[in-house]
mmCIF file of C-alpha atoms in Angstrom:
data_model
loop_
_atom_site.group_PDB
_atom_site.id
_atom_site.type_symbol
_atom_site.label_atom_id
_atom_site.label_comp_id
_atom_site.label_asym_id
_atom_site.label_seq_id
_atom_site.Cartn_x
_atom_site.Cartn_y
_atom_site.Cartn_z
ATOM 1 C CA UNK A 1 74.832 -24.997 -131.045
ATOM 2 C CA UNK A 2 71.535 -27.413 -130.482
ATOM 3 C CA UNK A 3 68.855 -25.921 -128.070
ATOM 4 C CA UNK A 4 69.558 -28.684 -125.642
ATOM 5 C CA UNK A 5 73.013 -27.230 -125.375
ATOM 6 C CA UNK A 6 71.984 -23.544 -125.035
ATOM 7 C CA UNK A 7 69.446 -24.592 -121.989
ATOM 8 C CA UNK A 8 72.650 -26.538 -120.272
ATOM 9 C CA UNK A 9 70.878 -30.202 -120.848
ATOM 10 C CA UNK A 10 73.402 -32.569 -121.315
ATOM 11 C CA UNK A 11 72.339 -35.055 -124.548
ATOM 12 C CA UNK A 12 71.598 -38.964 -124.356
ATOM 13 C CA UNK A 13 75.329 -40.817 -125.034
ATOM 14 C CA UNK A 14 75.143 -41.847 -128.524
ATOM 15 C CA UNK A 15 75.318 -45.478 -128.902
ATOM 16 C CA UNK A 16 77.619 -46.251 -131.768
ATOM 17 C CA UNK A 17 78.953 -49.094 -130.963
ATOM 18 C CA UNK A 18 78.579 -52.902 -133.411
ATOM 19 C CA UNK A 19 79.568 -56.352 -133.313
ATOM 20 C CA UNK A 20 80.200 -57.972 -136.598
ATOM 21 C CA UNK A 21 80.857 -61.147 -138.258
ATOM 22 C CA UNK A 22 83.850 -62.315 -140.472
ATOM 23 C CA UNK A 23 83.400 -64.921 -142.619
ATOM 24 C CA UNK A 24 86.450 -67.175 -142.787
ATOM 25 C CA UNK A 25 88.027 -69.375 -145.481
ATOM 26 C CA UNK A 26 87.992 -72.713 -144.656
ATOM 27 C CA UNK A 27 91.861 -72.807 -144.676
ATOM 28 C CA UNK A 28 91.526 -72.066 -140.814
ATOM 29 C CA UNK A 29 91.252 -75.469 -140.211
ATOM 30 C CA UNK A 30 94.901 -75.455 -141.382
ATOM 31 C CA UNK A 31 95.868 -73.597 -137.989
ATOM 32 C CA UNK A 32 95.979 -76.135 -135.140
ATOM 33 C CA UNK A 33 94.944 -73.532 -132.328
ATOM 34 C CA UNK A 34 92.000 -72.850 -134.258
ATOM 35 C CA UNK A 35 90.881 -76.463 -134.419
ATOM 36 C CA UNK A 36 91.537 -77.059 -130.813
ATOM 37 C CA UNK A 37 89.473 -73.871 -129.959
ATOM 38 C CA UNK A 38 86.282 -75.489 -131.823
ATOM 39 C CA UNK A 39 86.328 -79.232 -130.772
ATOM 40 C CA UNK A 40 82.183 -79.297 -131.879
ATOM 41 C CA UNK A 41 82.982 -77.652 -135.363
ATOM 42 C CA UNK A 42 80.337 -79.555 -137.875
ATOM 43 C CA UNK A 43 82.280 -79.633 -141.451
ATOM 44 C CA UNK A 44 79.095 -78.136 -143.445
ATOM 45 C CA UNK A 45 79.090 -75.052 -141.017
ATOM 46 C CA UNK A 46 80.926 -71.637 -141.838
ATOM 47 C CA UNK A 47 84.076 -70.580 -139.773
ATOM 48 C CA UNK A 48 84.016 -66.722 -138.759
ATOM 49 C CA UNK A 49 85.506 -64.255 -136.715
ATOM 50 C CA UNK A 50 83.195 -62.757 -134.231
ATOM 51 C CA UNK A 51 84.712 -59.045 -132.902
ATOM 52 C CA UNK A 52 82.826 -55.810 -131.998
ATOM 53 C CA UNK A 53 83.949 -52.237 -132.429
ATOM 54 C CA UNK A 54 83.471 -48.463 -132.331
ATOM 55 C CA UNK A 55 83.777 -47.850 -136.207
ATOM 56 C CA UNK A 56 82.003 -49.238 -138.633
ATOM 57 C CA UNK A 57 82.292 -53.087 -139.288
ATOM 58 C CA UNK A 58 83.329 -52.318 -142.843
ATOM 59 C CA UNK A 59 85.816 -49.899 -141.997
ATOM 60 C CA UNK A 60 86.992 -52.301 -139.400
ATOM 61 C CA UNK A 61 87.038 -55.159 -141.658
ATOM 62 C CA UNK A 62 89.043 -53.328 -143.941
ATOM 63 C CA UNK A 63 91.388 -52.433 -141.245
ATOM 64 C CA UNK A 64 91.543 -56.297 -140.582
ATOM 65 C CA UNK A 65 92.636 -57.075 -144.106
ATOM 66 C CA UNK A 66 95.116 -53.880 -144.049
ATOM 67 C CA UNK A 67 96.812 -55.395 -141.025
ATOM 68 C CA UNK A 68 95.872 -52.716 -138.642
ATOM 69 C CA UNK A 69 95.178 -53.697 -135.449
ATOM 70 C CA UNK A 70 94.270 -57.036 -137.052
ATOM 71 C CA UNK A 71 93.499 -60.259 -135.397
ATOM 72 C CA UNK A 72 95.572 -62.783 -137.315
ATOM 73 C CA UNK A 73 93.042 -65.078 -138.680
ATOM 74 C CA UNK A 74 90.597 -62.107 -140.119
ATOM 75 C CA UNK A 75 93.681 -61.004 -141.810
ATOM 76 C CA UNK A 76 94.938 -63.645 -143.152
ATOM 77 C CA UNK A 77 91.714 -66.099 -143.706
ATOM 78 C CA UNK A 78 88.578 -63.219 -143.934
ATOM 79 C CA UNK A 79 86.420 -63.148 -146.680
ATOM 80 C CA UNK A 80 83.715 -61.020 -145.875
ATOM 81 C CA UNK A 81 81.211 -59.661 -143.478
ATOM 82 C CA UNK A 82 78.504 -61.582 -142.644
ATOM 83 C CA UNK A 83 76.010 -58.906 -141.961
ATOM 84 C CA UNK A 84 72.728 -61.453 -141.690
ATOM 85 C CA UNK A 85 74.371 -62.257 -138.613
ATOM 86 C CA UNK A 86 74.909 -58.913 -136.727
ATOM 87 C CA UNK A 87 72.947 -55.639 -138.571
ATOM 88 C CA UNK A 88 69.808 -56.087 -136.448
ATOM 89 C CA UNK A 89 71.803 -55.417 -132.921
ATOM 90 C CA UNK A 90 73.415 -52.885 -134.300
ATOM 91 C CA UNK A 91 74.446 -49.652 -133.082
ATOM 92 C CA UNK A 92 74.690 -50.025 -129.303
ATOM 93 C CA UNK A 93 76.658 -49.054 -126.292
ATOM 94 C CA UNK A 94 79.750 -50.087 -125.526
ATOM 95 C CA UNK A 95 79.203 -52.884 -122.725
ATOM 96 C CA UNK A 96 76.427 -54.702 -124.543
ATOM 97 C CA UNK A 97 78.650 -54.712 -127.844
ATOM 98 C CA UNK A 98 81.065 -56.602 -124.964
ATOM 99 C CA UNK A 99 78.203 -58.729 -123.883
ATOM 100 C CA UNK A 100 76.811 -59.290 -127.370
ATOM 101 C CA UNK A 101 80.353 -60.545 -128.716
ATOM 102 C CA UNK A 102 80.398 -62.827 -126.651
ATOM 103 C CA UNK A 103 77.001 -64.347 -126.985
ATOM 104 C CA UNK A 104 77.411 -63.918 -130.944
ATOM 105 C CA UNK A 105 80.522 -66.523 -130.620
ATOM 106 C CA UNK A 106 78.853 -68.597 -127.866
ATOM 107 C CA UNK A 107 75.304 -68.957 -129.753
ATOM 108 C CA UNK A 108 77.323 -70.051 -132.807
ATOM 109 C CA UNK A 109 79.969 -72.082 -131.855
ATOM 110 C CA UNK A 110 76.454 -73.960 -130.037
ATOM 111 C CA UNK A 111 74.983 -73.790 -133.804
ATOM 112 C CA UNK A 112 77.997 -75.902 -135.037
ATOM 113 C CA UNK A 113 80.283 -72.796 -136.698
ATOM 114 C CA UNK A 114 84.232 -72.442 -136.079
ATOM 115 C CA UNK A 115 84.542 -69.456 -134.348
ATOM 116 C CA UNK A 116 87.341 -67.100 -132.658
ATOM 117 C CA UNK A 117 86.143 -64.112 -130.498
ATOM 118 C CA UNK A 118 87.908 -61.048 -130.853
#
């Protein structure tokens, strides 16, 4: 038992919340809803998933590619985690991992990328 919890003193919430990247293979472009979703897509730019989580982003890509809980096009299309793109906002609490998804897939989509947001 820590001394905070002796004295009755409740401890900070621990933030351990991410966002994280996927890259996708380029095959997406294969999937009409995709397509439609990124009318600005530039040809030399990535495509990626964009999701956030309570685990760890590689446990969570793994659980992507495992078809748990999966969104369809990490499963089928991820390659990887891009983790220049996320590791310096992580951990954090829960509603700015909402926020941050968000902006992650906005700020990139602006950049040119195909994205879907988890």
């Amino acid at each position: 038992m820590t001394d905070a919890v002796k004295r009755g003193k409740k401890r900070a919430p621990r933030h351990h919340y991410s966002v994280y990247v996927v890259l996708l293979s380029k095959d997406v472009l294969h999937e009409a809803k995709f397509r439609r979703c990124n009318p600005g897509y530039d040809l030399a730019m990535p495509c990626v998933y964009v999701g956030m989580t309570g685990q760890s982003p590689d446990i969570r890509f793994d659980k992507h590619k495992a078809g748990l809980k999966a969104n369809r096009y990490a499963k089928k299309y991820g390659i990887r985690l891009m983790t220049e793109l996320y590791e310096c906002y992580n951990p954090m609490p829960y509603d700015a991992a909402l926020d941050m998804e968000i902006e992650l897939a906005i700020y990139r989509r602006e950049k040119g990328y195909g994205v879907w947001q988890g």
